[in-house]
Amino acid sequence: MKIFDMEAVSNKVRRNIFRTFFFLYFFYTFTRLKSEHNNNPDMENRSLVTIAEHSKEKILYLLEMAREFEKNPNRKILDGKVVATLFFEPSTRTRLSFETAANRLGARVIGFTDPKATSSSKGETLKDTIIMVSNYADIIVMRHYLEGAARYASEVTNVPIVNAGDGSNQHPSQTMLDLYSIYKTQGTLENLNIYMVGDLKYGRTVHSLLMAMRHFNPTFHFIAPEELKMPEEYKLYCREHGLKYIEHTEFDENVIAEADILYMTRVQRERFTDLMEYERVKDIYILRNEMLKNTRPNLRILHPLPRVNEIAYDVDENPKAYYFQQAQNGLYARQAILCDVLGITLDDVKSDEL
Amino acid sequence: MSYNLKELNIHNSKLITLRKMNKQELQVVALKNGTVIDHIPTDKLFTVVNLLGLQNSDSNITIGNNFESKKLGKKGIIKVADRFFSDEEISRLSVVAPNVKLNIIRNYEVVEKKEVIMPDVVKGIIKCGNPKCITNNEPMTTIFHVVDKTSGLLKCHYCEKEQNKETLKLQ
């Protein structure tokens, strides 16, 4: 009687070893997949919801990237990608700018311009809409009339969200283009005299710009009627961050003599509870060409547009008027933002010289 | 603190004696096991009831209001038999009644005292005061960051608006 069949034993051992290895390999692959999956939300969620989250270095980095795009805006870096532009609130200017940015990068654009034509008018939740679109798009650019909508959207999907304005809350791409315009015209962001004029109470762009400029030691001048003064929370913000500010209610050539940047905004009739007050102030905060005579040569006039009457048309011919070029800078700033949310670096952009 | 564990135990045992003496005079029964929530501002009493979900509880509950208090003038008090609240449940009270004290009672004795600790983040308890906030328009949980623990200043995680403590509403 054979006690051991050596061949059978070695077969068994071989089989066991094989099984063990197979199991180990399976286990390894499984855990790796799992950890990759778990890491995704942090790794991939590069959404741009607010400019306040960006460090000084990050802002300068994005401006540098915008400058690359200004040299050559037509690069097929996003070839094969799909950018969704979801405008729950119409905004032609912002949408055209983002869609041009995407098109010039070679991406395809899907989306809607009017929420009336979408399921949200049927009562679909924002969450459902975002998850659905996430199945199709690589980036979601969204504008929403509700505040906090972009933050919430960035939490329900792994597809990067670019906030193109959420109610009166944030509009970071506008801030990026404002910063880029200041940087480009002044050669620096440091130590500038920035004059903000008009509606400083509700103007979202001035609030975001104020916060983004905190890194660069500015001196602010707030020029506004009593009813539209800079809110206390932003003045508190300035004090907490050691930012200098001076408030004015007068708006004339003497007040703006030392300005490097004049940031104009519109005084809107519907913001006033007292229409008599509106009638009184509406013509005070209008910039006229003759007011620019004694201003600094490096002064540039910015305006987020659309303008109504707060900048007289004779200013357009003045070389200090910069609002239309500012809008064009929006294209480069948005190209940089689209690349950055996908993890495309400045080096990637530079090495793509065609 | 105006009282200590010992005093409370005496108070508790007095109540037991009271119960034995005169049933008609007795208003608040002593607890054998459970939690006494003390020093509730009178106008926040029912908010505390709501926050702890006591209206749906099967426990034996005594709710008292306008009791005399050295600290508050008048106060509310809640006694819940056989219920011991988790830290999470207690932290819910921080927003509306930060100075509330909880006495944990086992076998007629106060074995532990708990104070309400203000968390860094408040989830799903209060409603954002901004009608244009996404949280008031989507079926979702609110999140607030506590900006200042002493004044209880909160900021909405979504719309970034700071909340007025006086007008806080529960979700």
Coordinates of C-alpha atoms in Angstrom, one line a residue:
Chain A
M1 CA 0.0 0.0 0.0
K2 CA 1.3 3.4 -0.9
I3 CA 1.2 5.7 2.0
F4 CA 2.1 8.8 0.0
D5 CA 1.6 9.4 -3.6
M6 CA 4.4 11.9 -4.0
E7 CA 3.1 13.0 -7.4
A8 CA -0.5 13.6 -6.1
V9 CA 0.9 15.5 -3.1
S10 CA 3.0 17.8 -5.2
N11 CA 0.1 18.4 -7.5
K12 CA -2.0 19.3 -4.5
V13 CA 0.7 21.6 -3.2
R14 CA 1.0 23.2 -6.6
R15 CA -2.7 23.7 -6.8
N16 CA -2.8 25.2 -3.3
I17 CA 0.0 27.6 -4.1
F18 CA -1.7 28.6 -7.3
R19 CA -5.0 29.2 -5.4
T20 CA -3.2 31.2 -2.8
F21 CA -1.6 33.4 -5.4
F22 CA -4.8 33.8 -7.3
F23 CA -6.6 34.8 -4.2
L24 CA -3.9 37.3 -3.1
Y25 CA -3.9 38.8 -6.6
F26 CA -7.7 39.1 -6.5
F27 CA -7.6 40.6 -3.1
Y28 CA -4.9 43.1 -4.1
T29 CA -6.8 44.2 -7.2
F30 CA -10.0 44.5 -5.2
T31 CA -8.6 46.7 -2.5
R32 CA -6.7 48.8 -5.0
L33 CA -9.9 49.5 -7.0
K34 CA -11.7 50.2 -3.8
S35 CA -9.2 52.7 -2.5
E36 CA -9.1 54.4 -5.9
H37 CA -12.8 54.7 -5.8
N38 CA -12.8 56.1 -2.3
N39 CA -10.1 58.6 -3.1
N40 CA -11.9 60.0 -6.1
P41 CA -14.1 62.6 -4.5
D42 CA -11.0 64.4 -3.0
M43 CA -8.7 63.8 -5.8
E44 CA -11.1 64.7 -8.6
N45 CA -13.3 67.3 -7.1
R46 CA -11.4 70.4 -8.2
S47 CA -14.5 72.5 -8.5
L48 CA -14.3 76.3 -8.5
V49 CA -17.1 77.5 -6.2
T50 CA -15.6 80.6 -4.6
I51 CA -12.4 82.5 -5.1
A52 CA -12.0 82.8 -1.4
E53 CA -10.7 79.3 -1.3
H54 CA -7.7 80.1 -3.6
S55 CA -4.4 81.0 -2.1
K56 CA -2.3 83.9 -3.3
E57 CA 0.0 81.4 -5.2
K58 CA -3.0 79.7 -6.8
I59 CA -4.4 83.0 -8.0
L60 CA -1.1 84.1 -9.5
Y61 CA -0.7 80.6 -11.1
L62 CA -4.1 80.9 -12.7
L63 CA -3.3 84.4 -14.0
E64 CA -0.1 83.0 -15.5
M65 CA -2.1 80.4 -17.2
A66 CA -4.5 83.0 -18.5
R67 CA -1.5 84.8 -20.0
E68 CA -0.5 81.7 -21.8
F69 CA -4.0 81.5 -23.3
E70 CA -3.8 85.2 -24.3
K71 CA -0.7 84.4 -26.4
N72 CA -2.6 81.7 -28.1
P73 CA -6.2 81.0 -27.3
N74 CA -6.7 78.2 -29.8
R75 CA -5.3 75.0 -28.4
K76 CA -6.9 71.6 -28.6
I77 CA -6.2 70.7 -25.0
L78 CA -9.8 69.7 -24.3
D79 CA -10.2 67.8 -27.5
G80 CA -12.7 65.0 -26.9
K81 CA -14.1 66.6 -23.7
V82 CA -17.6 67.7 -23.2
V83 CA -18.4 70.9 -21.2
A84 CA -22.0 71.3 -20.0
T85 CA -23.2 74.9 -19.5
L86 CA -26.3 74.8 -17.3
F87 CA -27.9 78.2 -17.0
F88 CA -30.8 78.0 -14.6
E89 CA -30.8 81.8 -14.9
P90 CA -30.1 83.5 -18.2
S91 CA -26.8 85.3 -18.5
T92 CA -25.8 85.6 -22.2
R93 CA -22.5 87.4 -21.5
T94 CA -21.1 84.8 -19.1
R95 CA -22.4 81.9 -21.1
L96 CA -20.9 83.1 -24.4
S97 CA -17.6 83.7 -22.7
F98 CA -17.5 80.2 -21.2
E99 CA -18.7 78.5 -24.4
T100 CA -16.1 80.4 -26.4
A101 CA -13.4 79.3 -24.0
A102 CA -14.5 75.7 -24.3
N103 CA -14.7 75.8 -28.1
R104 CA -11.3 77.4 -28.5
L105 CA -9.9 74.6 -26.3
G106 CA -11.4 72.0 -28.6
A107 CA -14.2 70.8 -26.2
R108 CA -17.7 70.2 -27.2
V109 CA -20.5 72.1 -25.4
I110 CA -23.9 70.9 -24.3
G111 CA -26.4 72.6 -22.0
F112 CA -29.3 74.9 -21.7
T113 CA -29.7 78.6 -21.6
D114 CA -33.2 78.9 -20.2
P115 CA -34.5 76.8 -17.3
K116 CA -38.0 77.0 -18.6
A117 CA -37.1 74.4 -21.2
T118 CA -35.7 72.0 -18.7
S119 CA -37.0 69.5 -16.1
S120 CA -36.3 71.9 -13.3
S121 CA -39.5 73.6 -14.4
K122 CA -41.2 70.3 -13.9
G123 CA -40.0 70.2 -10.4
E124 CA -36.8 68.1 -10.7
T125 CA -34.4 68.8 -8.0
L126 CA -31.0 70.4 -8.7
K127 CA -29.3 67.3 -7.3
D128 CA -31.1 65.0 -9.9
T129 CA -30.3 67.4 -12.7
I130 CA -26.6 67.5 -11.8
I131 CA -26.2 63.8 -11.3
M132 CA -27.9 63.2 -14.7
V133 CA -25.7 65.7 -16.5
S134 CA -22.6 64.2 -14.7
N135 CA -23.2 61.1 -16.8
Y136 CA -22.5 63.1 -20.0
A137 CA -20.1 65.9 -19.2
D138 CA -16.5 66.3 -18.0
I139 CA -17.1 69.7 -16.6
I140 CA -20.3 71.4 -15.5
V141 CA -20.4 75.2 -15.7
M142 CA -23.5 76.4 -13.9
R143 CA -25.3 79.6 -13.2
H144 CA -28.1 79.5 -10.7
Y145 CA -30.5 82.0 -9.1
L146 CA -30.2 80.4 -5.7
E147 CA -27.3 81.1 -3.4
G148 CA -25.2 78.1 -2.5
A149 CA -26.4 76.1 -5.5
A150 CA -22.9 75.6 -6.9
R151 CA -21.5 74.4 -3.5
Y152 CA -24.3 71.9 -3.3
A153 CA -23.8 70.7 -6.8
S154 CA -20.1 70.2 -6.1
E155 CA -21.0 67.9 -3.3
V156 CA -23.4 65.6 -5.2
T157 CA -21.0 64.8 -8.1
N158 CA -17.4 64.0 -8.8
V159 CA -17.5 66.0 -12.1
P160 CA -15.9 69.4 -11.4
I161 CA -18.3 72.3 -11.1
V162 CA -17.4 75.8 -12.2
N163 CA -19.6 78.4 -10.5
A164 CA -20.7 80.9 -13.1
G165 CA -22.7 82.8 -10.5
D166 CA -25.0 81.6 -7.7
G167 CA -27.6 84.3 -6.9
S168 CA -26.0 87.2 -5.2
N169 CA -23.3 85.0 -3.6
Q170 CA -20.2 84.2 -5.7
H171 CA -19.0 84.7 -9.3
P172 CA -15.4 83.5 -9.2
S173 CA -14.7 83.6 -12.9
Q174 CA -15.7 87.3 -13.0
T175 CA -13.2 87.9 -10.2
M176 CA -10.5 86.0 -12.0
L177 CA -11.0 88.2 -15.1
D178 CA -11.0 91.3 -13.0
L179 CA -7.8 90.3 -11.3
Y180 CA -6.3 89.4 -14.7
S181 CA -7.3 92.8 -16.1
I182 CA -5.7 94.6 -13.1
Y183 CA -2.6 92.5 -13.3
K184 CA -2.3 93.1 -17.0
T185 CA -2.8 96.8 -17.0
Q186 CA -0.8 97.6 -13.9
G187 CA 1.9 94.9 -14.2
T188 CA 1.3 93.9 -10.6
L189 CA -1.5 93.3 -8.1
E190 CA 0.5 94.7 -5.2
N191 CA 0.0 98.0 -3.4
L192 CA -2.7 99.4 -5.7
N193 CA -5.3 102.1 -5.1
I194 CA -8.6 100.5 -6.0
Y195 CA -11.7 102.7 -6.2
M196 CA -15.1 101.0 -6.2
V197 CA -18.0 103.1 -7.3
G198 CA -21.8 102.8 -7.3
D199 CA -23.7 99.9 -5.8
L200 CA -21.4 98.5 -3.2
K201 CA -24.2 97.0 -1.2
Y202 CA -25.5 94.4 -3.6
G203 CA -22.7 94.3 -6.1
R204 CA -21.4 90.7 -5.9
T205 CA -18.4 91.5 -8.1
V206 CA -17.0 94.1 -5.8
H207 CA -17.3 91.9 -2.8
S208 CA -15.5 89.0 -4.4
L209 CA -12.8 91.3 -5.8
L210 CA -12.3 92.8 -2.4
M211 CA -11.8 89.4 -0.8
A212 CA -9.5 88.2 -3.6
M213 CA -7.3 91.3 -3.3
R214 CA -6.7 90.7 0.4
H215 CA -3.4 89.0 -0.5
F216 CA -2.0 92.1 -2.3
N217 CA -2.0 95.0 0.1
P218 CA -4.5 97.3 -1.7
T219 CA -5.9 100.6 -0.5
F220 CA -9.7 100.6 -1.2
H221 CA -11.9 103.7 -1.7
F222 CA -15.6 103.0 -1.5
I223 CA -17.7 105.6 -3.3
A224 CA -21.4 105.0 -2.9
P225 CA -24.6 106.7 -1.9
E226 CA -25.7 106.1 1.7
E227 CA -28.3 103.5 0.7
L228 CA -25.8 101.4 -1.3
K229 CA -22.8 101.7 1.0
M230 CA -20.3 98.8 1.4
P231 CA -21.9 96.4 4.0
E232 CA -20.5 96.3 7.5
E233 CA -19.4 92.7 7.1
Y234 CA -17.0 93.6 4.3
K235 CA -15.6 96.5 6.2
L236 CA -15.1 94.2 9.1
Y237 CA -13.4 91.8 6.7
C238 CA -11.0 94.6 5.7
R239 CA -10.2 95.4 9.2
E240 CA -9.6 91.8 10.1
H241 CA -7.2 91.4 7.2
G242 CA -5.5 94.8 7.7
L243 CA -6.8 96.3 4.5
K244 CA -6.9 100.0 4.3
Y245 CA -10.2 101.6 3.1
I246 CA -11.7 105.1 2.9
E247 CA -15.4 105.8 2.3
H248 CA -16.7 108.6 0.2
T249 CA -20.2 109.7 -0.9
E250 CA -18.9 112.3 -3.3
F251 CA -17.8 111.3 -6.7
D252 CA -15.7 113.9 -8.6
E253 CA -12.3 114.3 -10.2
N254 CA -10.7 115.2 -6.9
V255 CA -11.8 112.0 -5.2
I256 CA -10.4 109.8 -8.0
A257 CA -7.1 111.7 -8.6
E258 CA -5.0 109.0 -7.0
A259 CA -6.7 105.9 -8.4
D260 CA -5.0 103.1 -10.2
I261 CA -8.2 101.2 -10.8
L262 CA -11.6 102.7 -11.0
Y263 CA -14.2 99.8 -10.7
M264 CA -17.6 101.1 -11.8
T265 CA -20.9 99.4 -11.1
R266 CA -24.4 100.2 -11.9
V267 CA -26.8 102.0 -9.5
Q268 CA -30.0 100.2 -10.1
R269 CA -33.4 101.8 -9.6
E270 CA -35.0 98.7 -8.1
R271 CA -32.5 98.7 -5.2
F272 CA -33.9 101.8 -3.7
T273 CA -36.8 101.8 -1.2
D274 CA -36.9 105.6 -1.5
L275 CA -37.3 106.6 -5.1
M276 CA -36.7 110.3 -4.2
E277 CA -33.3 109.2 -3.0
Y278 CA -32.7 107.4 -6.3
E279 CA -33.6 110.4 -8.3
R280 CA -31.2 112.4 -6.2
V281 CA -28.2 110.1 -6.5
K282 CA -28.7 108.6 -10.0
D283 CA -26.7 111.3 -11.8
I284 CA -24.0 111.6 -9.1
Y285 CA -22.3 108.3 -9.8
I286 CA -21.8 108.8 -13.5
L287 CA -18.2 108.8 -14.8
R288 CA -17.7 111.5 -17.5
N289 CA -14.7 112.0 -19.6
E290 CA -13.8 115.4 -18.2
M291 CA -13.4 113.9 -14.8
L292 CA -10.4 111.9 -16.0
K293 CA -8.2 114.9 -17.0
N294 CA -6.1 114.9 -13.8
T295 CA -6.1 111.2 -13.1
R296 CA -3.0 109.0 -13.0
P297 CA -1.7 107.9 -16.4
N298 CA -1.8 104.2 -15.4
L299 CA -5.5 104.5 -14.3
R300 CA -7.8 102.0 -16.0
I301 CA -11.6 101.9 -15.8
L302 CA -13.2 98.6 -15.2
H303 CA -16.9 97.6 -15.3
P304 CA -18.4 94.1 -15.1
L305 CA -20.9 95.1 -17.8
P306 CA -23.6 95.6 -18.9
R307 CA -23.4 99.3 -18.4
V308 CA -26.4 101.5 -18.7
N309 CA -25.6 105.1 -18.0
E310 CA -23.0 105.1 -15.3
I311 CA -20.1 105.6 -17.7
A312 CA -20.8 108.3 -20.2
Y313 CA -20.2 107.3 -23.8
D314 CA -17.5 109.9 -24.3
V315 CA -15.3 107.9 -21.9
D316 CA -15.2 105.0 -24.4
E317 CA -12.7 106.9 -26.6
N318 CA -10.4 107.5 -23.6
P319 CA -7.4 105.2 -23.5
K320 CA -8.1 104.7 -19.8
A321 CA -11.4 103.0 -20.6
Y322 CA -10.7 99.3 -20.3
Y323 CA -14.1 97.6 -19.9
F324 CA -14.4 96.0 -23.3
Q325 CA -10.9 94.6 -23.2
Q326 CA -11.8 93.4 -19.6
A327 CA -14.6 91.3 -21.1
Q328 CA -12.1 89.8 -23.6
N329 CA -9.8 88.9 -20.7
G330 CA -12.7 86.9 -19.4
L331 CA -12.1 84.4 -22.2
Y332 CA -8.5 83.7 -21.2
A333 CA -9.3 83.6 -17.5
R334 CA -12.1 81.1 -18.2
Q335 CA -9.8 79.0 -20.4
A336 CA -7.4 78.8 -17.4
I337 CA -10.3 77.9 -15.1
L338 CA -11.6 75.1 -17.4
C339 CA -8.1 73.6 -17.6
D340 CA -7.4 73.9 -13.9
V341 CA -10.6 72.1 -12.8
L342 CA -9.6 69.2 -15.0
G343 CA -6.2 69.0 -13.4
I344 CA -4.4 70.3 -16.5
T345 CA -1.3 72.2 -15.3
L346 CA 0.5 75.3 -16.5
D347 CA 3.3 73.1 -17.7
D348 CA 0.8 71.0 -19.7
V349 CA -0.5 74.2 -21.3
K350 CA 3.0 75.5 -22.1
S351 CA 4.2 72.2 -23.5
D352 CA 1.2 72.3 -25.9
E353 CA 2.7 75.1 -28.0
L354 CA 1.4 74.4 -31.5
Chain B
M1 CA -22.7 76.8 39.3
S2 CA -25.2 77.6 42.0
Y3 CA -25.6 74.0 43.2
N4 CA -23.6 70.9 43.5
L5 CA -24.2 67.2 43.3
K6 CA -24.9 66.8 46.9
E7 CA -27.5 69.5 47.0
L8 CA -29.2 68.0 44.1
N9 CA -29.3 64.6 45.7
I10 CA -30.8 66.2 48.8
H11 CA -33.4 67.9 46.6
N12 CA -34.1 64.7 44.9
S13 CA -34.6 62.8 48.2
K14 CA -36.7 65.6 49.6
L15 CA -39.0 65.1 46.7
I16 CA -39.3 61.5 47.5
T17 CA -40.2 62.3 51.0
L18 CA -42.6 64.9 49.8
R19 CA -44.3 62.3 47.6
K20 CA -44.8 60.1 50.6
M21 CA -46.1 62.9 52.7
N22 CA -48.6 64.7 50.5
K23 CA -49.6 63.6 47.1
Q24 CA -51.7 66.6 46.4
E25 CA -49.0 69.2 47.0
L26 CA -46.5 67.4 44.9
Q27 CA -45.8 68.9 41.5
V28 CA -42.6 67.4 40.3
V29 CA -41.7 63.8 40.9
A30 CA -38.2 62.6 41.7
L31 CA -36.5 60.5 39.1
K32 CA -35.2 57.1 39.8
N33 CA -33.2 56.8 36.6
G34 CA -33.1 59.3 33.8
T35 CA -32.1 62.8 32.9
V36 CA -33.0 66.2 34.3
I37 CA -32.5 69.0 31.8
D38 CA -32.2 72.2 33.9
H39 CA -31.7 75.9 33.3
I40 CA -33.7 76.1 30.2
P41 CA -34.7 79.7 29.2
T42 CA -38.5 79.8 29.5
D43 CA -39.1 80.8 25.9
K44 CA -36.9 77.9 24.6
L45 CA -38.5 75.1 26.7
F46 CA -40.7 73.7 23.9
T47 CA -37.9 74.2 21.3
V48 CA -35.8 71.9 23.5
V49 CA -38.6 69.4 23.7
N50 CA -38.7 69.5 19.9
L51 CA -35.0 69.2 19.4
L52 CA -34.8 66.1 21.6
G53 CA -37.9 64.6 19.9
L54 CA -39.6 64.2 23.3
Q55 CA -43.0 64.7 21.9
N56 CA -42.6 61.3 20.3
S57 CA -41.1 59.6 23.3
D58 CA -42.7 56.9 25.3
S59 CA -40.8 57.8 28.4
N60 CA -42.3 59.2 31.5
I61 CA -41.7 62.9 31.1
T62 CA -42.3 65.9 33.3
I63 CA -42.1 69.3 31.8
G64 CA -42.1 72.4 34.0
N65 CA -41.8 76.0 33.3
N66 CA -41.5 79.4 35.0
F67 CA -39.7 77.8 38.0
E68 CA -37.7 80.2 40.1
S69 CA -34.0 80.4 39.2
K70 CA -31.3 82.5 40.8
K71 CA -29.4 82.6 37.5
L72 CA -32.2 83.2 34.9
G73 CA -35.0 84.6 37.1
K74 CA -37.3 82.0 35.6
K75 CA -36.4 78.8 34.0
G76 CA -37.8 75.7 32.5
I77 CA -37.0 72.1 33.5
I78 CA -37.6 68.7 31.9
K79 CA -37.3 65.4 33.6
V80 CA -37.2 62.3 31.4
A81 CA -37.3 58.9 33.0
D82 CA -35.1 56.1 31.7
R83 CA -33.6 58.2 28.9
F84 CA -29.9 59.1 28.6
F85 CA -29.0 61.5 25.8
S86 CA -26.1 61.0 23.5
D87 CA -23.5 63.8 23.1
E88 CA -24.8 64.4 19.6
E89 CA -28.4 64.9 20.9
I90 CA -27.1 67.3 23.6
S91 CA -25.1 69.3 21.1
R92 CA -28.3 70.0 19.2
L93 CA -29.3 72.2 22.1
S94 CA -26.3 74.4 21.7
V95 CA -27.8 76.6 19.2
V96 CA -30.9 77.6 21.1
A97 CA -30.1 77.0 24.7
P98 CA -26.3 76.9 25.2
N99 CA -26.4 77.2 29.0
V100 CA -28.6 74.2 29.7
K101 CA -27.3 71.7 32.2
L102 CA -28.1 68.0 32.2
N103 CA -28.1 65.9 35.3
I104 CA -27.8 62.1 34.8
I105 CA -29.6 60.3 37.5
R106 CA -29.3 56.7 38.5
N107 CA -31.0 55.2 41.5
Y108 CA -32.1 58.6 42.7
E109 CA -28.6 60.0 42.6
V110 CA -27.0 62.5 40.3
V111 CA -24.1 60.5 38.9
E112 CA -23.0 62.9 36.2
K113 CA -23.5 66.4 35.0
K114 CA -23.3 67.4 31.4
E115 CA -23.0 70.8 29.8
V116 CA -23.9 71.6 26.3
I117 CA -20.8 71.9 24.1
M118 CA -21.0 74.1 21.0
P119 CA -19.9 72.0 18.0
D120 CA -17.8 73.4 15.1
V121 CA -20.4 72.4 12.6
V122 CA -24.2 72.2 13.1
K123 CA -25.9 69.8 10.8
G124 CA -29.6 69.7 9.9
I125 CA -31.0 71.4 13.0
I126 CA -31.7 74.9 11.9
K127 CA -33.1 76.5 8.8
C128 CA -31.1 79.1 6.9
G129 CA -32.6 82.6 7.2
N130 CA -32.0 83.4 3.6
P131 CA -35.0 82.6 1.5
K132 CA -32.8 82.5 -1.6
C133 CA -30.5 79.9 -0.1
I134 CA -30.4 76.5 -1.9
T135 CA -31.2 74.7 1.4
N136 CA -34.6 76.4 1.5
N137 CA -35.4 75.2 -2.0
E138 CA -34.0 71.6 -2.2
P139 CA -34.8 68.6 -0.1
M140 CA -31.4 68.6 1.7
T141 CA -29.7 68.9 5.1
T142 CA -28.5 72.3 6.2
I143 CA -24.9 72.8 7.4
F144 CA -23.7 75.7 9.4
H145 CA -20.2 76.6 10.5
V146 CA -19.9 78.0 14.0
V147 CA -17.9 81.3 13.4
D148 CA -17.8 82.4 17.1
K149 CA -18.6 80.0 19.9
T150 CA -19.2 82.5 22.6
S151 CA -21.7 84.6 20.7
G152 CA -23.0 81.5 18.8
L153 CA -22.5 83.2 15.4
L154 CA -23.3 80.8 12.6
K155 CA -22.6 80.9 8.9
C156 CA -24.5 78.9 6.3
H157 CA -22.1 76.5 4.5
Y158 CA -24.0 77.0 1.2
C159 CA -25.1 80.6 0.8
E160 CA -22.4 81.9 3.2
K161 CA -24.8 84.2 5.0
E162 CA -24.3 84.8 8.6
Q163 CA -27.3 83.9 10.8
N164 CA -29.0 86.2 13.3
K165 CA -29.2 84.2 16.5
E166 CA -32.4 85.8 17.6
T167 CA -34.4 84.7 14.5
L168 CA -33.1 81.2 14.1
K169 CA -35.7 78.7 12.9
L170 CA -35.6 75.0 13.2
Q171 CA -35.5 72.9 10.1

